[in-house]
Structure formats: structure tokens, C-alpha cells
Amino acid sequence: MNDEIRIEDFLITKKQKEFEYDFFKKAEEYEKWEDVDFDGVYESERTFVVEEEDIKAYSEGILDDNFLFNDREAAEKGPFRALTAHPLFLTSVGFWLTGDSGPGSWVRTPGAINPGQVIEFYEPICLGDTIRATHRFHDKWIKRGKRYLTYVTEYFNQKDQMVAKWWITLILPRSKGEESHNF
Amino acid sequence: MATIAFDQVEPDMQLPSITRHVDQRVITRNATASLDYNPIHVDPVWAKKVNLLGKGTTIAHGMCTFSFMTSVITDWCYSNGGFISRMESKFIVPVRPGDIITCKGVVTEKHPRRSTKSFVVVELTAENQNNEIVAVAKATVTLPSA
């Protein structure tokens, strides 16, 4: 790890402090590309209760100072009538809900590469929302020697409104993330 | 912050661009914000050892670049009631510490509707300091009427 830049120095929120950030720790237990293929829908065991510090920390992490995502009082006078999460706040929701084992844990695979994503948004995520998710296998394929995997994850708020649907795709290494992708 | 309504928008309209300087602090901070601690982003020693993408450095999260691109749209229209209903992205060139990323958007389609919300399609690019396109994206954005 870089001597000057330590993850610990950037942990702000309760969730960040609680979350296991060592992606090597349970790597042997993550789903592998070879193993993933199931019918049905898996529901995350956890939920994400959206707190003010979560929304603000994400905005800081993407260098976005939009008042809708940073200033509670001003945002309450805006079009969403609440402090609102940046659309890609969904990333932190997704990693939180997946946790570090079980279905979907392949997203933590060391050395996984992001080729591109598709997301549909239906409702904004706002302060006070409680988000849950369901996941299902969508596809896996090999193209130019690289192994792709896609899940479809649907996110719902406490009113059972779907807030987003994400076709999550990664290119996964063959094993342990130690082999070259040969890009 | 700009405000915008569907009737004011025309195809080929350029959105205000944004520029972000990416270094390891930005990448690690983004890791804590997104909870994505893949070592290819946060562990320079491991990144050098495995040399996944050829230069032996960490790389920024694709979702970080995607967030920058998304902010072009949220800066443009969210304070006035705009809303992104769909986004798709493709990451082309890794973003590395030291890169300067400029994100631009242009309206390419305009879809007037009577019974539902009218929307536009915005095509986005993220470009580094060497004028390489590092990522592209397409967003469908509903906009309020005037």
C-alpha cells in the first residue's frame, strides 16, 4: 500500500467504517465466473438506509458540489424536496448490499475490470430512503479471450417503488486476479 | 448552475463541460465513497506487481469516470427538475493517477411527448490530457416543459 495514502484516512461514514475493505480477505469464497449460473432471484440480506453523511460522502468522492447532493436545506427547496443522492450513488448502495460473500460477491474480485455499464433510473434516491435489491444472473460470455459476467440488479425503496435497474457487467480474471487481462 | 427546459433545448446543443484532476488521493477517496476497494484502484504495489493493463499503475474506477460524466447532466438540468432515466457507458482507455479528465455532452436527439415526459438523448465523452477518449456514454434525460 502507498505510504502516504491510506484508506483509513478517508473513512467518514458509519457504513464506510463498518465495511470490509480488504477485498483479498474472503476472495477464495467469492463466486467465480465458472460457477455462476442460476435460475431465480436472490434478494440481498442487507438494506441500505440512506443517511445524510452517505449522500454527502459520495458527492465528495466524485468531486461534485451540486447543492442537491450536498446542502440539505437548499435541496429541500429544490425539485426533489429532499437531499438527493447523485445517480451513481447506486454504486455504494450496490457494494453495501452485496457484502463480502454469497451471490454477487464476484463484483469484489481483485483485478476485475469494468468494461461499461447500463443503468435505468426510475426514482431519485433521497435522504431517509431504505433501499433493498434483488439480483439475477443475466449472461456470461467470452469475447476476444476475456470472460464477461452480467447480473441484473433491481433496487427498491421503502415504498416498494423500483428506483433503478442495473445491468452490472465486469470482466473477471481467470483466478485470484493475478493473471494479465492482456489489454 | 444552469437551468433548462425541454423547449429551450435543440439538437447539437453543447452542455457545459467539467474537468477533473485525478490522482491517487482522488481514486482512494472515490473507493471509500463507492465502497469499491478493488486493489487495482487502491493498492499501487499490487497494481505494479500484476500489471493488469500494461503500465503497472493503479487505475481510477470506471464508475468514477462515469460519475464525472453523469455530473455534466446533473449540473445542467437537475436543479430545474431534469432526471436521467437511462445511462449506458463504455470505458475505453484506463484513467491513471495524474490524468486530467474533461467530460463533455451534446444533445443528439429530442423526443417531444404529450402524455408522458418529453426527453432528450445526450451523448457524453470523457477525454484525457492527451485528447484520448477514455470513455463514452449515452443518457436519456427527461426535462420539464418551459
PDB file of C-alpha atoms in Angstrom, chain B residues 11-142:
ATOM      1  CA  PRO B  11     -30.108  19.055 -31.131  1.00  0.00           C
ATOM      2  CA  ASP B  12     -26.359  19.737 -31.216  1.00  0.00           C
ATOM      3  CA  MET B  13     -26.624  21.868 -28.105  1.00  0.00           C
ATOM      4  CA  GLN B  14     -23.385  21.603 -26.126  1.00  0.00           C
ATOM      5  CA  LEU B  15     -23.620  21.168 -22.369  1.00  0.00           C
ATOM      6  CA  PRO B  16     -21.134  22.918 -20.093  1.00  0.00           C
ATOM      7  CA  SER B  17     -18.103  20.671 -19.698  1.00  0.00           C
ATOM      8  CA  ILE B  18     -16.393  19.721 -16.452  1.00  0.00           C
ATOM      9  CA  THR B  19     -12.737  18.918 -15.794  1.00  0.00           C
ATOM     10  CA  ARG B  20     -11.392  16.718 -13.006  1.00  0.00           C
ATOM     11  CA  HIS B  21      -7.783  16.167 -11.957  1.00  0.00           C
ATOM     12  CA  VAL B  22      -7.301  12.543 -10.966  1.00  0.00           C
ATOM     13  CA  ASP B  23      -4.571  11.482  -8.576  1.00  0.00           C
ATOM     14  CA  GLN B  24      -4.241   8.612  -6.118  1.00  0.00           C
ATOM     15  CA  ARG B  25      -5.966  10.631  -3.383  1.00  0.00           C
ATOM     16  CA  VAL B  26      -8.966  11.161  -5.659  1.00  0.00           C
ATOM     17  CA  ILE B  27      -9.021   7.473  -6.554  1.00  0.00           C
ATOM     18  CA  THR B  28      -8.777   6.279  -2.946  1.00  0.00           C
ATOM     19  CA  ARG B  29     -11.379   8.783  -1.803  1.00  0.00           C
ATOM     20  CA  ASN B  30     -13.652   7.511  -4.561  1.00  0.00           C
ATOM     21  CA  ALA B  31     -13.059   3.965  -3.342  1.00  0.00           C
ATOM     22  CA  THR B  32     -14.292   4.852   0.129  1.00  0.00           C
ATOM     23  CA  ALA B  33     -17.252   6.735  -1.335  1.00  0.00           C
ATOM     24  CA  SER B  34     -18.311   3.882  -3.596  1.00  0.00           C
ATOM     25  CA  LEU B  35     -17.142   1.020  -1.323  1.00  0.00           C
ATOM     26  CA  ASP B  36     -15.253  -0.406  -4.307  1.00  0.00           C
ATOM     27  CA  TYR B  37     -11.839  -1.324  -2.924  1.00  0.00           C
ATOM     28  CA  ASN B  38     -10.628  -3.466  -5.792  1.00  0.00           C
ATOM     29  CA  PRO B  39      -6.837  -3.395  -5.300  1.00  0.00           C
ATOM     30  CA  ILE B  40      -6.343  -2.342  -8.900  1.00  0.00           C
ATOM     31  CA  HIS B  41      -7.657   1.037  -7.685  1.00  0.00           C
ATOM     32  CA  VAL B  42      -6.233   1.404  -4.189  1.00  0.00           C
ATOM     33  CA  ASP B  43      -3.081  -0.682  -3.946  1.00  0.00           C
ATOM     34  CA  PRO B  44      -0.194   0.710  -6.064  1.00  0.00           C
ATOM     35  CA  VAL B  45       2.155  -2.094  -5.000  1.00  0.00           C
ATOM     36  CA  TRP B  46      -0.256  -4.825  -6.112  1.00  0.00           C
ATOM     37  CA  ALA B  47      -1.088  -2.909  -9.274  1.00  0.00           C
ATOM     38  CA  LYS B  48       2.586  -2.739 -10.165  1.00  0.00           C
ATOM     39  CA  LYS B  49       3.050  -6.443  -9.437  1.00  0.00           C
ATOM     40  CA  VAL B  50       0.135  -7.732 -11.530  1.00  0.00           C
ATOM     41  CA  ASN B  51       0.449  -5.066 -14.246  1.00  0.00           C
ATOM     42  CA  LEU B  52      -3.079  -5.782 -15.474  1.00  0.00           C
ATOM     43  CA  LEU B  53      -3.340  -3.047 -18.044  1.00  0.00           C
ATOM     44  CA  GLY B  54       0.237  -2.678 -19.113  1.00  0.00           C
ATOM     45  CA  LYS B  55       1.659   0.306 -17.267  1.00  0.00           C
ATOM     46  CA  GLY B  56       1.916  -1.051 -13.752  1.00  0.00           C
ATOM     47  CA  THR B  57      -0.162   1.674 -12.126  1.00  0.00           C
ATOM     48  CA  THR B  58      -3.446   1.786 -10.337  1.00  0.00           C
ATOM     49  CA  ILE B  59      -6.396   2.890 -12.432  1.00  0.00           C
ATOM     50  CA  ALA B  60      -9.362   5.026 -11.495  1.00  0.00           C
ATOM     51  CA  HIS B  61     -12.720   3.356 -11.117  1.00  0.00           C
ATOM     52  CA  GLY B  62     -14.732   3.246 -14.310  1.00  0.00           C
ATOM     53  CA  MET B  63     -17.673   4.289 -12.146  1.00  0.00           C
ATOM     54  CA  CYS B  64     -15.711   7.368 -11.060  1.00  0.00           C
ATOM     55  CA  THR B  65     -15.265   8.442 -14.668  1.00  0.00           C
ATOM     56  CA  PHE B  66     -18.926   7.574 -15.235  1.00  0.00           C
ATOM     57  CA  SER B  67     -19.859   9.763 -12.254  1.00  0.00           C
ATOM     58  CA  PHE B  68     -17.918  12.683 -13.704  1.00  0.00           C
ATOM     59  CA  MET B  69     -19.769  12.244 -16.993  1.00  0.00           C
ATOM     60  CA  THR B  70     -23.090  11.989 -15.180  1.00  0.00           C
ATOM     61  CA  SER B  71     -22.367  15.224 -13.352  1.00  0.00           C
ATOM     62  CA  VAL B  72     -22.303  17.048 -16.695  1.00  0.00           C
ATOM     63  CA  ILE B  73     -26.007  16.278 -16.896  1.00  0.00           C
ATOM     64  CA  THR B  74     -26.936  16.752 -13.248  1.00  0.00           C
ATOM     65  CA  ASP B  75     -25.176  20.146 -13.261  1.00  0.00           C
ATOM     66  CA  TRP B  76     -27.056  21.042 -16.412  1.00  0.00           C
ATOM     67  CA  CYS B  77     -30.623  20.182 -15.514  1.00  0.00           C
ATOM     68  CA  TYR B  78     -31.242  18.525 -12.116  1.00  0.00           C
ATOM     69  CA  SER B  79     -31.836  21.749 -10.205  1.00  0.00           C
ATOM     70  CA  ASN B  80     -34.617  22.507 -12.666  1.00  0.00           C
ATOM     71  CA  GLY B  81     -36.322  19.118 -12.446  1.00  0.00           C
ATOM     72  CA  GLY B  82     -34.471  17.165 -15.116  1.00  0.00           C
ATOM     73  CA  PHE B  83     -33.971  13.461 -14.483  1.00  0.00           C
ATOM     74  CA  ILE B  84     -31.765  10.804 -16.052  1.00  0.00           C
ATOM     75  CA  SER B  85     -33.874   7.772 -16.897  1.00  0.00           C
ATOM     76  CA  ARG B  86     -31.209   5.655 -18.569  1.00  0.00           C
ATOM     77  CA  MET B  87     -27.448   5.660 -18.985  1.00  0.00           C
ATOM     78  CA  GLU B  88     -25.061   3.387 -20.732  1.00  0.00           C
ATOM     79  CA  SER B  89     -21.307   3.709 -20.728  1.00  0.00           C
ATOM     80  CA  LYS B  90     -18.255   2.164 -22.284  1.00  0.00           C
ATOM     81  CA  PHE B  91     -14.784   2.519 -20.811  1.00  0.00           C
ATOM     82  CA  ILE B  92     -12.106   2.595 -23.468  1.00  0.00           C
ATOM     83  CA  VAL B  93      -8.783   3.735 -22.007  1.00  0.00           C
ATOM     84  CA  PRO B  94      -7.801   3.352 -18.326  1.00  0.00           C
ATOM     85  CA  VAL B  95      -7.685   6.570 -16.296  1.00  0.00           C
ATOM     86  CA  ARG B  96      -4.486   6.722 -14.252  1.00  0.00           C
ATOM     87  CA  PRO B  97      -3.140   8.907 -11.453  1.00  0.00           C
ATOM     88  CA  GLY B  98      -2.038  12.210 -12.955  1.00  0.00           C
ATOM     89  CA  ASP B  99      -4.670  12.263 -15.659  1.00  0.00           C
ATOM     90  CA  ILE B 100      -6.826  15.314 -16.290  1.00  0.00           C
ATOM     91  CA  ILE B 101     -10.273  14.283 -17.457  1.00  0.00           C
ATOM     92  CA  THR B 102     -12.614  16.586 -19.324  1.00  0.00           C
ATOM     93  CA  CYS B 103     -16.220  15.482 -19.748  1.00  0.00           C
ATOM     94  CA  LYS B 104     -18.414  16.920 -22.464  1.00  0.00           C
ATOM     95  CA  GLY B 105     -22.012  16.387 -23.513  1.00  0.00           C
ATOM     96  CA  VAL B 106     -24.038  17.175 -26.600  1.00  0.00           C
ATOM     97  CA  VAL B 107     -27.760  16.788 -27.203  1.00  0.00           C
ATOM     98  CA  THR B 108     -28.200  14.431 -30.135  1.00  0.00           C
ATOM     99  CA  GLU B 109     -31.935  13.663 -30.053  1.00  0.00           C
ATOM    100  CA  LYS B 110     -35.077  15.446 -28.938  1.00  0.00           C
ATOM    101  CA  HIS B 111     -38.276  13.463 -28.203  1.00  0.00           C
ATOM    102  CA  PRO B 112     -41.376  15.600 -27.596  1.00  0.00           C
ATOM    103  CA  ARG B 113     -44.264  13.828 -25.797  1.00  0.00           C
ATOM    104  CA  ARG B 114     -47.746  14.944 -24.838  1.00  0.00           C
ATOM    105  CA  SER B 115     -48.920  12.271 -22.426  1.00  0.00           C
ATOM    106  CA  THR B 116     -45.579  11.483 -20.822  1.00  0.00           C
ATOM    107  CA  LYS B 117     -42.484  13.490 -20.091  1.00  0.00           C
ATOM    108  CA  SER B 118     -40.525  14.741 -23.059  1.00  0.00           C
ATOM    109  CA  PHE B 119     -36.913  13.647 -23.169  1.00  0.00           C
ATOM    110  CA  VAL B 120     -33.611  14.220 -24.902  1.00  0.00           C
ATOM    111  CA  VAL B 121     -30.658  11.982 -25.589  1.00  0.00           C
ATOM    112  CA  VAL B 122     -27.243  13.298 -24.606  1.00  0.00           C
ATOM    113  CA  GLU B 123     -24.015  11.755 -25.810  1.00  0.00           C
ATOM    114  CA  LEU B 124     -21.095  12.166 -23.451  1.00  0.00           C
ATOM    115  CA  THR B 125     -17.352  11.803 -23.794  1.00  0.00           C
ATOM    116  CA  ALA B 126     -14.533  11.779 -21.266  1.00  0.00           C
ATOM    117  CA  GLU B 127     -11.173  12.800 -22.653  1.00  0.00           C
ATOM    118  CA  ASN B 128      -7.739  12.843 -21.042  1.00  0.00           C
ATOM    119  CA  GLN B 129      -4.990  15.470 -21.310  1.00  0.00           C
ATOM    120  CA  ASN B 130      -3.647  13.736 -24.440  1.00  0.00           C
ATOM    121  CA  ASN B 131      -7.000  14.171 -26.189  1.00  0.00           C
ATOM    122  CA  GLU B 132      -7.683  10.440 -25.961  1.00  0.00           C
ATOM    123  CA  ILE B 133     -11.310   9.467 -25.459  1.00  0.00           C
ATOM    124  CA  VAL B 134     -11.223   7.373 -22.285  1.00  0.00           C
ATOM    125  CA  ALA B 135     -14.967   6.736 -22.021  1.00  0.00           C
ATOM    126  CA  VAL B 136     -18.215   7.357 -23.849  1.00  0.00           C
ATOM    127  CA  ALA B 137     -21.769   7.321 -22.567  1.00  0.00           C
ATOM    128  CA  LYS B 138     -25.305   7.954 -23.699  1.00  0.00           C
ATOM    129  CA  ALA B 139     -28.002   9.324 -21.420  1.00  0.00           C
ATOM    130  CA  THR B 140     -31.756   9.619 -21.767  1.00  0.00           C
ATOM    131  CA  VAL B 141     -32.891  12.689 -19.850  1.00  0.00           C
ATOM    132  CA  THR B 142     -36.449  13.797 -19.130  1.00  0.00           C
TER     133      THR B 142
END
